[in-house]
PDB file of C-alpha atoms in Angstrom:
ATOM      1  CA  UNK R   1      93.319  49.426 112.862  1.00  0.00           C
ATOM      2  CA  UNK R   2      92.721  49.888 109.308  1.00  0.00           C
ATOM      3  CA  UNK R   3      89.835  46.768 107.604  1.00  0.00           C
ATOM      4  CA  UNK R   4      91.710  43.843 106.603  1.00  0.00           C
ATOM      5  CA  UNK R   5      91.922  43.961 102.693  1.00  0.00           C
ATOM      6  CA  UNK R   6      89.547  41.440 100.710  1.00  0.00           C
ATOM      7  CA  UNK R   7      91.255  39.103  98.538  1.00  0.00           C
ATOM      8  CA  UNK R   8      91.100  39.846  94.786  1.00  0.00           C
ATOM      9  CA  UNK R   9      90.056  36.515  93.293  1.00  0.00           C
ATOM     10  CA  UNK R  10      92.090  34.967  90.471  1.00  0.00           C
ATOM     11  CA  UNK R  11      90.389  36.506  86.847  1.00  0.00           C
ATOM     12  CA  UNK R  12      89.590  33.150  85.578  1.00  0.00           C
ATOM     13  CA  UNK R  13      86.927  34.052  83.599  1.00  0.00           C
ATOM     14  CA  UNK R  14      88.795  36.828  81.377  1.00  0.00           C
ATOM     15  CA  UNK R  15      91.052  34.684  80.810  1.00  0.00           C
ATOM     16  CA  UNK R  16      88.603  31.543  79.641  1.00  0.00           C
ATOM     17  CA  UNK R  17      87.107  34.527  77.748  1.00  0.00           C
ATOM     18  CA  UNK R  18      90.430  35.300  76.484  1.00  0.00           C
ATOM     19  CA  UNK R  19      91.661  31.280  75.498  1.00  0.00           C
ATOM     20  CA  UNK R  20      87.735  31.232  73.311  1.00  0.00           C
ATOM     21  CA  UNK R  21      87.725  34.501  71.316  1.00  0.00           C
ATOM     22  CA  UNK R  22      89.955  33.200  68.596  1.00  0.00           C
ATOM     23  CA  UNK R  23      87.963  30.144  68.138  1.00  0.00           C
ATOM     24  CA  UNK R  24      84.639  31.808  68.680  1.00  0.00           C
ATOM     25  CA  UNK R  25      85.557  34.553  65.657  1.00  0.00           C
ATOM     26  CA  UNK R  26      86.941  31.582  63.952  1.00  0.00           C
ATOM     27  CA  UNK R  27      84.013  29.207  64.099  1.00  0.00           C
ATOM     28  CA  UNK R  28      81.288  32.318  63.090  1.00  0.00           C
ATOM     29  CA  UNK R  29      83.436  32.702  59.970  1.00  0.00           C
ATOM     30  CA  UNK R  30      83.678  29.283  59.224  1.00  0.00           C
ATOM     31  CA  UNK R  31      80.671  27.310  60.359  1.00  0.00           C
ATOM     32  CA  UNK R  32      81.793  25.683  63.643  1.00  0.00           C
ATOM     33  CA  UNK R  33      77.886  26.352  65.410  1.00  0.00           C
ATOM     34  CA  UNK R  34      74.715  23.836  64.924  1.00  0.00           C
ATOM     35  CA  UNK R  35      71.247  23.873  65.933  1.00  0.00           C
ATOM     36  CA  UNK R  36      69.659  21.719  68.095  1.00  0.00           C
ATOM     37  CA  UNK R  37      66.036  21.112  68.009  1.00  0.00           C
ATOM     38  CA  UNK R  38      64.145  20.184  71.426  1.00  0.00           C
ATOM     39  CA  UNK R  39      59.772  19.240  70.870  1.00  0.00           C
ATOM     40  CA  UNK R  40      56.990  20.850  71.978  1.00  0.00           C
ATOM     41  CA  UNK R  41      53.919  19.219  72.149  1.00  0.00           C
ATOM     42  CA  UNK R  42      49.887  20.561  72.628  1.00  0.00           C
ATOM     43  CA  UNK R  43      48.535  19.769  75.997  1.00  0.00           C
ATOM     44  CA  UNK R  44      45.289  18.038  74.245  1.00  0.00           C
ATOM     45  CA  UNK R  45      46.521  14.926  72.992  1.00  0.00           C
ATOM     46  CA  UNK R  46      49.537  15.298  73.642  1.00  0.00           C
ATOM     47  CA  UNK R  47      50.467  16.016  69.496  1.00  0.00           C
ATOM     48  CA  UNK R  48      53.700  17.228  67.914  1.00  0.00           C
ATOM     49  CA  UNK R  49      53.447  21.691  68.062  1.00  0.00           C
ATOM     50  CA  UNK R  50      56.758  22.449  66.421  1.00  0.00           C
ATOM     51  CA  UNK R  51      60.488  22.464  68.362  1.00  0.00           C
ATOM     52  CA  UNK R  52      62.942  25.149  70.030  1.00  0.00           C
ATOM     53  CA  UNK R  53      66.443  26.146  68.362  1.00  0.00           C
ATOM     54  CA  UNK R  54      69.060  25.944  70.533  1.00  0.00           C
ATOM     55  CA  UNK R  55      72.276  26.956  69.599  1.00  0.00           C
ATOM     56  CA  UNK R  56      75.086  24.693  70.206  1.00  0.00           C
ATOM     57  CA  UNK R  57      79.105  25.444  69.372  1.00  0.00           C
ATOM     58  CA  UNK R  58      80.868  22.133  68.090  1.00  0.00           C
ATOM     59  CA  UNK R  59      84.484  23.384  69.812  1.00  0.00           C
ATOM     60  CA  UNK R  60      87.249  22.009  68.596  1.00  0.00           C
ATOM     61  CA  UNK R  61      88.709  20.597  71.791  1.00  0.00           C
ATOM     62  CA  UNK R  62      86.191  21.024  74.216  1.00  0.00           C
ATOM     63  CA  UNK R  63      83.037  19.028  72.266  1.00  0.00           C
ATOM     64  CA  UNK R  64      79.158  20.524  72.232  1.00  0.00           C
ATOM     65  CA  UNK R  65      79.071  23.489  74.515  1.00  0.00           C
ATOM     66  CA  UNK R  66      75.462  25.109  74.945  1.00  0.00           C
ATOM     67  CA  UNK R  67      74.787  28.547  74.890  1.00  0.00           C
ATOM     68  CA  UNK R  68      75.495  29.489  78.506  1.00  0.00           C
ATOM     69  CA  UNK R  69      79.505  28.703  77.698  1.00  0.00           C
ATOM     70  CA  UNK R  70      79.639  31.540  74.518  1.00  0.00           C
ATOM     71  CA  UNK R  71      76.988  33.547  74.127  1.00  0.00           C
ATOM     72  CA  UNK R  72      77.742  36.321  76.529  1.00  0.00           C
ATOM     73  CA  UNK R  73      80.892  36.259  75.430  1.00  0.00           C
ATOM     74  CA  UNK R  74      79.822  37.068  71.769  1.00  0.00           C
ATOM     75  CA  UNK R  75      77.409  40.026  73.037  1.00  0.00           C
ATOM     76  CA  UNK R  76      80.754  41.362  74.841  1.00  0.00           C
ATOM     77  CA  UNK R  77      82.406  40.724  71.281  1.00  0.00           C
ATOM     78  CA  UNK R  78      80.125  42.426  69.871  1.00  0.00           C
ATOM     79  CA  UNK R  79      79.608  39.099  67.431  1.00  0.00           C
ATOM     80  CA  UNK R  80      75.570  39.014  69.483  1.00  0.00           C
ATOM     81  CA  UNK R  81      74.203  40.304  66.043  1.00  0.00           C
ATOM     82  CA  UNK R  82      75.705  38.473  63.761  1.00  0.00           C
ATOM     83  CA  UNK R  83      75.460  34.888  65.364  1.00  0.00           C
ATOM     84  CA  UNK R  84      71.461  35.682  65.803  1.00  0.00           C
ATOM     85  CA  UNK R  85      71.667  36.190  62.016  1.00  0.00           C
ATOM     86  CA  UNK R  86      73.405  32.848  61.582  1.00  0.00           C
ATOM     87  CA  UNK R  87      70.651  31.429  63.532  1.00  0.00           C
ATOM     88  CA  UNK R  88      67.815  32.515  62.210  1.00  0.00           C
ATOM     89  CA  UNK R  89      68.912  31.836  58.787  1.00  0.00           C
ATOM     90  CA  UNK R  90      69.918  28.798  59.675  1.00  0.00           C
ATOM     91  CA  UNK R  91      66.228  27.414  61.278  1.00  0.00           C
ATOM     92  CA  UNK R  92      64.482  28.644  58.505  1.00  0.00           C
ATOM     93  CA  UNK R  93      67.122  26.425  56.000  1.00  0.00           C
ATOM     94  CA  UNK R  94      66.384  23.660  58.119  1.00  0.00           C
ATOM     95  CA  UNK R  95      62.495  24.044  58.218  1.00  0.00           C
ATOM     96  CA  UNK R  96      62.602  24.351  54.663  1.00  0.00           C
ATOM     97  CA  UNK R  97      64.646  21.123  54.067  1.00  0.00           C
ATOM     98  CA  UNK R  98      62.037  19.326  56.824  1.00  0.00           C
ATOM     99  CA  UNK R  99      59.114  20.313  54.569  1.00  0.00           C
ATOM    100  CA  UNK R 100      60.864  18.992  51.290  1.00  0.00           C
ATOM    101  CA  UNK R 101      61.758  15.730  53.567  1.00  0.00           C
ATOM    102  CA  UNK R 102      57.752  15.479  53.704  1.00  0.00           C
ATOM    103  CA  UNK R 103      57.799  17.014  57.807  1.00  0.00           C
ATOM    104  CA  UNK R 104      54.533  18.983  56.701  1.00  0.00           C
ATOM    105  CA  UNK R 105      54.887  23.102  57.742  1.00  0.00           C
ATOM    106  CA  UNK R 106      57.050  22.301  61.330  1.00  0.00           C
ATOM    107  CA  UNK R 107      57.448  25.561  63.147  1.00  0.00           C
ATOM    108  CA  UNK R 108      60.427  26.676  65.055  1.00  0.00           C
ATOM    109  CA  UNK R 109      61.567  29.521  67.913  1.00  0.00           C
ATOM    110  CA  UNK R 110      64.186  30.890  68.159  1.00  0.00           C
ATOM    111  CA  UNK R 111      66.003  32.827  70.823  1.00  0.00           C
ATOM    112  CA  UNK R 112      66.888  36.907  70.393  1.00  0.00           C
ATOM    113  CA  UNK R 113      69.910  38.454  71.895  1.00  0.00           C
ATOM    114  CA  UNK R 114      69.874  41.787  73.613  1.00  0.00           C
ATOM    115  CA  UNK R 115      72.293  42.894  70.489  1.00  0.00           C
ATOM    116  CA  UNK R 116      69.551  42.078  67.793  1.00  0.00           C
ATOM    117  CA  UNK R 117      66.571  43.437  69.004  1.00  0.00           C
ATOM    118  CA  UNK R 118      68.893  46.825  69.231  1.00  0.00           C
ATOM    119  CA  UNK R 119      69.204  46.142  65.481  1.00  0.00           C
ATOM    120  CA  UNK R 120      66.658  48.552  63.270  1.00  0.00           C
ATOM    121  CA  UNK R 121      67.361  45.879  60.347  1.00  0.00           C
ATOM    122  CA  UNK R 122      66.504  42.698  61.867  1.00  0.00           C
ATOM    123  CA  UNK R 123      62.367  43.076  60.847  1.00  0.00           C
ATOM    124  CA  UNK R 124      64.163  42.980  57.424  1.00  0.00           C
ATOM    125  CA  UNK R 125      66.336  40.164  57.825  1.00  0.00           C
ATOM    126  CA  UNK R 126      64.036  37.769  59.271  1.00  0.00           C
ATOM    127  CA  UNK R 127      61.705  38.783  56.371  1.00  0.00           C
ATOM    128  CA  UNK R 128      64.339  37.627  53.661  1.00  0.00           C
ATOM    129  CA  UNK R 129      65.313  34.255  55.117  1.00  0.00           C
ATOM    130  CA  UNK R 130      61.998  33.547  55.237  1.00  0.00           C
ATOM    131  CA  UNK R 131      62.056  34.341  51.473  1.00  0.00           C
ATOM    132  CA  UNK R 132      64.633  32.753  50.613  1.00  0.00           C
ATOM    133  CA  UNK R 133      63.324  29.303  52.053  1.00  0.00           C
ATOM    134  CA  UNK R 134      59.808  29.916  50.789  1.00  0.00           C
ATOM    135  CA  UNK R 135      58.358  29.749  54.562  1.00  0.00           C
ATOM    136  CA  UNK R 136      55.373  32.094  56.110  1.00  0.00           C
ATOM    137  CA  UNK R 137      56.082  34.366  58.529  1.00  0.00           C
ATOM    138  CA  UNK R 138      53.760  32.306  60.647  1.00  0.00           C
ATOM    139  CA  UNK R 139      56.582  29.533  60.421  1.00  0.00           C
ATOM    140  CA  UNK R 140      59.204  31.344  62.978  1.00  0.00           C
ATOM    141  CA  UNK R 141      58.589  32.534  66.465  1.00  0.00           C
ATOM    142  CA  UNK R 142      61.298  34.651  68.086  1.00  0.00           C
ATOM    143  CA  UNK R 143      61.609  34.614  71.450  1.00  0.00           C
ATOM    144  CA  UNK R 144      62.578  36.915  74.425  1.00  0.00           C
ATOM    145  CA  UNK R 145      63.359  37.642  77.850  1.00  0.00           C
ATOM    146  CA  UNK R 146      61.931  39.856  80.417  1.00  0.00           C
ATOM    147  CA  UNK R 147      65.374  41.671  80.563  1.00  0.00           C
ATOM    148  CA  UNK R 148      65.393  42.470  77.094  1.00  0.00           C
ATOM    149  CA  UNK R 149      61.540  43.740  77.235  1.00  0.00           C
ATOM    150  CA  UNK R 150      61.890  45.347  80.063  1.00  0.00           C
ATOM    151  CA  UNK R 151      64.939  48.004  79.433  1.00  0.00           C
ATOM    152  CA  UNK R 152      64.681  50.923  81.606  1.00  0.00           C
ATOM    153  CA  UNK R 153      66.431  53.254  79.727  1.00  0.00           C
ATOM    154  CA  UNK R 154      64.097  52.638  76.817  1.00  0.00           C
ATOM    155  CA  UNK R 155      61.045  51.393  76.991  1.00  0.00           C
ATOM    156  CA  UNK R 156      59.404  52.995  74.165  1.00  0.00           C
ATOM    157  CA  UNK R 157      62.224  52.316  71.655  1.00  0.00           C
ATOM    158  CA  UNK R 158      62.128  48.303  73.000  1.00  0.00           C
ATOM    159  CA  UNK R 159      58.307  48.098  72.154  1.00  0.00           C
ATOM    160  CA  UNK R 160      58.280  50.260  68.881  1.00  0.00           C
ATOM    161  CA  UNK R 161      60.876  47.495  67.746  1.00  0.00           C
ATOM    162  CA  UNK R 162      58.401  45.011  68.795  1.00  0.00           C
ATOM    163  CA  UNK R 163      55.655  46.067  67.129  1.00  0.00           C
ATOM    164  CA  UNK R 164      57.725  46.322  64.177  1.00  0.00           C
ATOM    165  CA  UNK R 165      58.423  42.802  64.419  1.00  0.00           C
ATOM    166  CA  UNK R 166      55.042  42.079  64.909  1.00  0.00           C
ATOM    167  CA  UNK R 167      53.496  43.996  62.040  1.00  0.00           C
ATOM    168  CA  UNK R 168      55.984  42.243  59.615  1.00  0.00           C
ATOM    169  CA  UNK R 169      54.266  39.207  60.938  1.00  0.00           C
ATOM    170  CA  UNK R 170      56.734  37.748  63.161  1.00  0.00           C
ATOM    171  CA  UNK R 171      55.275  36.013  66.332  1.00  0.00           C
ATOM    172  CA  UNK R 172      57.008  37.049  69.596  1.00  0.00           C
ATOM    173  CA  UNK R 173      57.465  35.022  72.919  1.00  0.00           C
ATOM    174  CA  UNK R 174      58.424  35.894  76.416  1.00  0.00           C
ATOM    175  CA  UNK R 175      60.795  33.322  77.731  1.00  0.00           C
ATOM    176  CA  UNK R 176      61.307  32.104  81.353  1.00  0.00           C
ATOM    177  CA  UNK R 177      58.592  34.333  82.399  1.00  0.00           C
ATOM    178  CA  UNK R 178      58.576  35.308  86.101  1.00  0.00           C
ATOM    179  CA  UNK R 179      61.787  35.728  86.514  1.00  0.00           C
ATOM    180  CA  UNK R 180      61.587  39.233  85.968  1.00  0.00           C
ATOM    181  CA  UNK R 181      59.687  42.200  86.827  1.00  0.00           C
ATOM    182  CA  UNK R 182      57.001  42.280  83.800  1.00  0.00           C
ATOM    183  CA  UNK R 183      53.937  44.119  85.300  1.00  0.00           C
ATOM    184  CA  UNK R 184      50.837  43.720  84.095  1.00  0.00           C
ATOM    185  CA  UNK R 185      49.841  47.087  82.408  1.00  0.00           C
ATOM    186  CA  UNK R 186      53.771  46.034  80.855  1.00  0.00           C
ATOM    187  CA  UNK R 187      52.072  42.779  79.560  1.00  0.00           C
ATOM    188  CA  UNK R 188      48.976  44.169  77.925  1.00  0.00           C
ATOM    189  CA  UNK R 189      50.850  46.713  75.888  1.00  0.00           C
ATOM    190  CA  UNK R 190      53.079  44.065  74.656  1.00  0.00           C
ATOM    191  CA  UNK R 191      52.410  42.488  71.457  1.00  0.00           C
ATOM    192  CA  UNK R 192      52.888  38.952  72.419  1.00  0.00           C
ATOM    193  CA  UNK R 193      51.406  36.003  71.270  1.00  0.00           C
ATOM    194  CA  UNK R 194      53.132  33.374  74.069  1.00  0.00           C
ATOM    195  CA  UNK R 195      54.623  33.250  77.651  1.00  0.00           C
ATOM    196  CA  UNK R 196      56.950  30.325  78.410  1.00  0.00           C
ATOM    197  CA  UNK R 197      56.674  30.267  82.024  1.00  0.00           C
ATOM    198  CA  UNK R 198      60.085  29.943  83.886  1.00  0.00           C
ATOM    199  CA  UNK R 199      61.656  25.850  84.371  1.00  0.00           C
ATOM    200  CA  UNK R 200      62.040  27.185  88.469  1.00  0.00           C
ATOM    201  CA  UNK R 201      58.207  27.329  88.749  1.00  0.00           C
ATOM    202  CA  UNK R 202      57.388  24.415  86.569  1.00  0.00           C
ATOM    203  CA  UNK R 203      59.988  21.929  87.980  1.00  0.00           C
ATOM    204  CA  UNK R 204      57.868  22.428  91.524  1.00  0.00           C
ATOM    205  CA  UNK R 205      54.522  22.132  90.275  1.00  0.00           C
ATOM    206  CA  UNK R 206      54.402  18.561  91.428  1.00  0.00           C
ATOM    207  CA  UNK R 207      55.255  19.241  94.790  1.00  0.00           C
ATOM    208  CA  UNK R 208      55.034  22.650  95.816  1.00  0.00           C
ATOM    209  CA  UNK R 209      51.139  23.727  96.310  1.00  0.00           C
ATOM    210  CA  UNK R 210      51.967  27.464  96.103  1.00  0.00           C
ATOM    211  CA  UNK R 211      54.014  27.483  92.422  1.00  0.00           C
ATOM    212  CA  UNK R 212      51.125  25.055  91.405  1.00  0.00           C
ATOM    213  CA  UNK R 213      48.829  27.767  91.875  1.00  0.00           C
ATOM    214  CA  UNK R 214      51.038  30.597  90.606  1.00  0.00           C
ATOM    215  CA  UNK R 215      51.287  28.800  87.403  1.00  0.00           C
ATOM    216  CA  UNK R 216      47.727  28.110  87.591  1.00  0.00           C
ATOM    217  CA  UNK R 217      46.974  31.996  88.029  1.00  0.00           C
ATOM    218  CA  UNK R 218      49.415  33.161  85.371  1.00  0.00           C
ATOM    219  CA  UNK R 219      48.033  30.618  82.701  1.00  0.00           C
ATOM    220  CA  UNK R 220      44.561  32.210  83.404  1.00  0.00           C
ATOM    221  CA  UNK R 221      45.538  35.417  83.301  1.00  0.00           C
ATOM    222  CA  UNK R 222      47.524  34.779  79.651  1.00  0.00           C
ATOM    223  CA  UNK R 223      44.623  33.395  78.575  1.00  0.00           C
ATOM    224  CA  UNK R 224      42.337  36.477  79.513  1.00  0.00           C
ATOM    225  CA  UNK R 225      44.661  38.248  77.481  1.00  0.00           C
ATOM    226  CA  UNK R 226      44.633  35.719  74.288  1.00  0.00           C
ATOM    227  CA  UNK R 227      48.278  34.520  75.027  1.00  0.00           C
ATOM    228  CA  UNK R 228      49.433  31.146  75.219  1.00  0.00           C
ATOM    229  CA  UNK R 229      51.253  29.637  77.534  1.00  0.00           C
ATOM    230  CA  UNK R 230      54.265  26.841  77.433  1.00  0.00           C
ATOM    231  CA  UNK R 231      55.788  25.486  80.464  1.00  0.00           C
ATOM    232  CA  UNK R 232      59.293  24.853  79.927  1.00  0.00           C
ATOM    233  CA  UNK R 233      61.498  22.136  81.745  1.00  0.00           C
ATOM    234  CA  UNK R 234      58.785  19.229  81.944  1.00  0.00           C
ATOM    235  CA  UNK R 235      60.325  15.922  83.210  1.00  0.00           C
ATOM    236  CA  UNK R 236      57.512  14.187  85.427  1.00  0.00           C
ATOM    237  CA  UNK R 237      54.160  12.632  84.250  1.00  0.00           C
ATOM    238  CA  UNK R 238      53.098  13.865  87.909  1.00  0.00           C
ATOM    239  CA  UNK R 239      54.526  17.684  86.085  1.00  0.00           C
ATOM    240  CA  UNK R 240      52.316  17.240  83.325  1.00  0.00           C
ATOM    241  CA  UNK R 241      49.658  16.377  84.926  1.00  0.00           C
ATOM    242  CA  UNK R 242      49.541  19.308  86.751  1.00  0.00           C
ATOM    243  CA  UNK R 243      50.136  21.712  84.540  1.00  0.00           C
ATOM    244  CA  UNK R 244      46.859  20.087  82.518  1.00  0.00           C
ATOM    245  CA  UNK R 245      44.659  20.698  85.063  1.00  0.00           C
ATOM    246  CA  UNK R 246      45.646  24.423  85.329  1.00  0.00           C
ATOM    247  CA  UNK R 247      44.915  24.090  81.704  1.00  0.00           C
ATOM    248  CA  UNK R 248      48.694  25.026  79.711  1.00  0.00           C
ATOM    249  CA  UNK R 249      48.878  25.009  76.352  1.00  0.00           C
ATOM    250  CA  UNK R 250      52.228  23.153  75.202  1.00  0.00           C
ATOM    251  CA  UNK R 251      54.862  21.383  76.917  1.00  0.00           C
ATOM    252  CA  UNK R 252      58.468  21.139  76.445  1.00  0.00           C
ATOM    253  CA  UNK R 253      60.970  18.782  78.242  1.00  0.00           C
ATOM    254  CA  UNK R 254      62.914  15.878  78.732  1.00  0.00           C
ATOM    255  CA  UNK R 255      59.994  14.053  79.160  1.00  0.00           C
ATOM    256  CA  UNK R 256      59.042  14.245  75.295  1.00  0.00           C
ATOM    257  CA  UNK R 257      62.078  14.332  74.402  1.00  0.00           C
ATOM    258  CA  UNK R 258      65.935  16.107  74.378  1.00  0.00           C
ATOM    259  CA  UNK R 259      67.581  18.469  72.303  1.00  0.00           C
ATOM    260  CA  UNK R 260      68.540  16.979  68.851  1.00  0.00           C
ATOM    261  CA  UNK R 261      70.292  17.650  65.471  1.00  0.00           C
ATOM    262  CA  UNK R 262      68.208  18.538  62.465  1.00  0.00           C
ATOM    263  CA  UNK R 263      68.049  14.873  60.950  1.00  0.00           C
ATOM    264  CA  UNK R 264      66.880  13.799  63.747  1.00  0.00           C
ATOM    265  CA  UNK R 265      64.212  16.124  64.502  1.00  0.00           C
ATOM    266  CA  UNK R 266      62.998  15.795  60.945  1.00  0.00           C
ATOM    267  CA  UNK R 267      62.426  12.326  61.730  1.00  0.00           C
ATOM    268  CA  UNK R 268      60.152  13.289  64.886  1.00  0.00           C
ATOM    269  CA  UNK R 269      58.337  15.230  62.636  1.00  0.00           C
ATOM    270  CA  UNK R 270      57.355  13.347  59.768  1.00  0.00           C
ATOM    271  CA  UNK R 271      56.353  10.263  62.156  1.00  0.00           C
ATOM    272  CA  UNK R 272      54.070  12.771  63.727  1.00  0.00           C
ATOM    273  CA  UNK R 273      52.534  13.098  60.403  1.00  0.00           C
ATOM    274  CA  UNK R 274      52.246   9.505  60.475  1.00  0.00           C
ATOM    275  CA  UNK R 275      48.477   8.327  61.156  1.00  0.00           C
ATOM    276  CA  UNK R 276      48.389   5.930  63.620  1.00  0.00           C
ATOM    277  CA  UNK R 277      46.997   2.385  62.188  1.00  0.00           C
ATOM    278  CA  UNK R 278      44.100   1.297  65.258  1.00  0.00           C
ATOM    279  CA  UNK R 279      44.783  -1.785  66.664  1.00  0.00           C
ATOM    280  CA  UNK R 280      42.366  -4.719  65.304  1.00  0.00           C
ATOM    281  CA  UNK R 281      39.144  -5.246  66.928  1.00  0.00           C
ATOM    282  CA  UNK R 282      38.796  -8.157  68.645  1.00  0.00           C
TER     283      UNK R 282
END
């Protein structure tokens, strides 16, 4: 008797892909995305260290979709490239405008697609937005994943681009670290200056002894190697806490605070710069 034939499920998701790619060409031509700006703060004190860019699409008919909802549509598209251009333009407009505001020098990541780190003229690009707005090249750090570093098929072209990045000044992050395969010998050749370690690990800090400790070890080992470390996906005190003690350098989360449009994140910024007035002595 011949195997019983599996069902072929329903293509819903060419054909969601299908219903956006109008509106997704439409809105790249025509300014339909924002940036959202989420904190990070320094471990000691617990001070303002700058904020994440997170692209959001303002659709039409379906409101604020993240990232998750689009983006791997536009790599598909082919649009990856261009949309990483809109963004980086776009955060260093924005931390231009915070300085004039009187925000001080804020500093802002970014995330990379697969599509422009293939691109031999994106050490270029990010150099002349960062003209244009007057900013450093300390002001922007781009980050990665440990799929995009870790390319099999070319592994000396991904880190040549890399260091190209690097020795135009840009700083470079891993994001969601450990949820790849990045080995150590992997890690010291690559030009790095920060490891966000992955929200799976940190959201079980508090109570899970084990991913404690593994966040403990890889913090240590960054630091051995002069990288920083952020944990990513913060939302206890208990969290925090923990993460302190293994001695991380910068937290970002719900608990200091959500995504937000620029205005609003300019606001957070320039109170930061605020000094606070003591309270009177008694």
């Amino acid at each position: 008797m011949p195997p019983a034939k599996r069902a072929t499920p329903a293509p819903r998701a060419d054909a969601r892909d299908r219903a956006l790619e109008p509106a997704l060409r439409e809105a790249l031509a025509h300014g339909g995305f924002e940036l959202h700006y989420q904190p990070k703060v320094l471990r000691r004190g617990i001070a303002f260290a700058g904020f994440e860019a997170l692209l959001r699409w303002r659709h039409p008919e379906r409101g604020l979709l993240p990232p998750g909802q689009f983006a791997p549509l536009a790599e598909r598209l082919g649009l990856g490239a261009a949309l990483g251009r809109w963004v980086i333009e776009e955060a260093c407009r924005q931390m231009a405008a915070w300085e004039r505001e009187g925000a001080g020098q804020v500093r802002v990541s970014v995330n990379l697609s697969a599509s422009q780190l293939r691109d031999p003229a994106l050490p270029a690009q990010i150099a002349e937005s960062l003209a244009r707005h007057g900013l450093g090249p300390e002001r922007l750090e781009l980050e990665l994943t440990e799929a995009m570093l870790m390319e099999p098929r070319r592994p000396g072209e991904v880190l040549a681009r890399l260091r190209a990045l690097r020795n135009a000044g840009a700083t470079l992050a891993i994001d969601d670290f450990g949820s790849g395969w990045t080995s150590m010998e992997q890690l010291k050749q690559l030009p790095v200056a920060t490891l966000k370690l992955d929200r799976h690990f940190v959201q079980r800090v508090d109570r899970e002894r084990r991913d404690a400790e593994l966040c403990a070890g890889v913090i240590a080992l960054a630091h051995k190697l002069g990288i920083g470390v952020v944990a990513e996906g913060v939302e206890s005190e208990r969290q925090a806490a923990v993460l302190a003690e293994g001695e991380c350098d910068q937290f970002q989360g719900f608990l200091f605070g959500r995504p937000q449009p620029g205005a609003e994140a300019g606001a957070l910024a320039r109170a930061a710069l605020t000094p606070r007035t003591p309270p009177p002595s008694s």
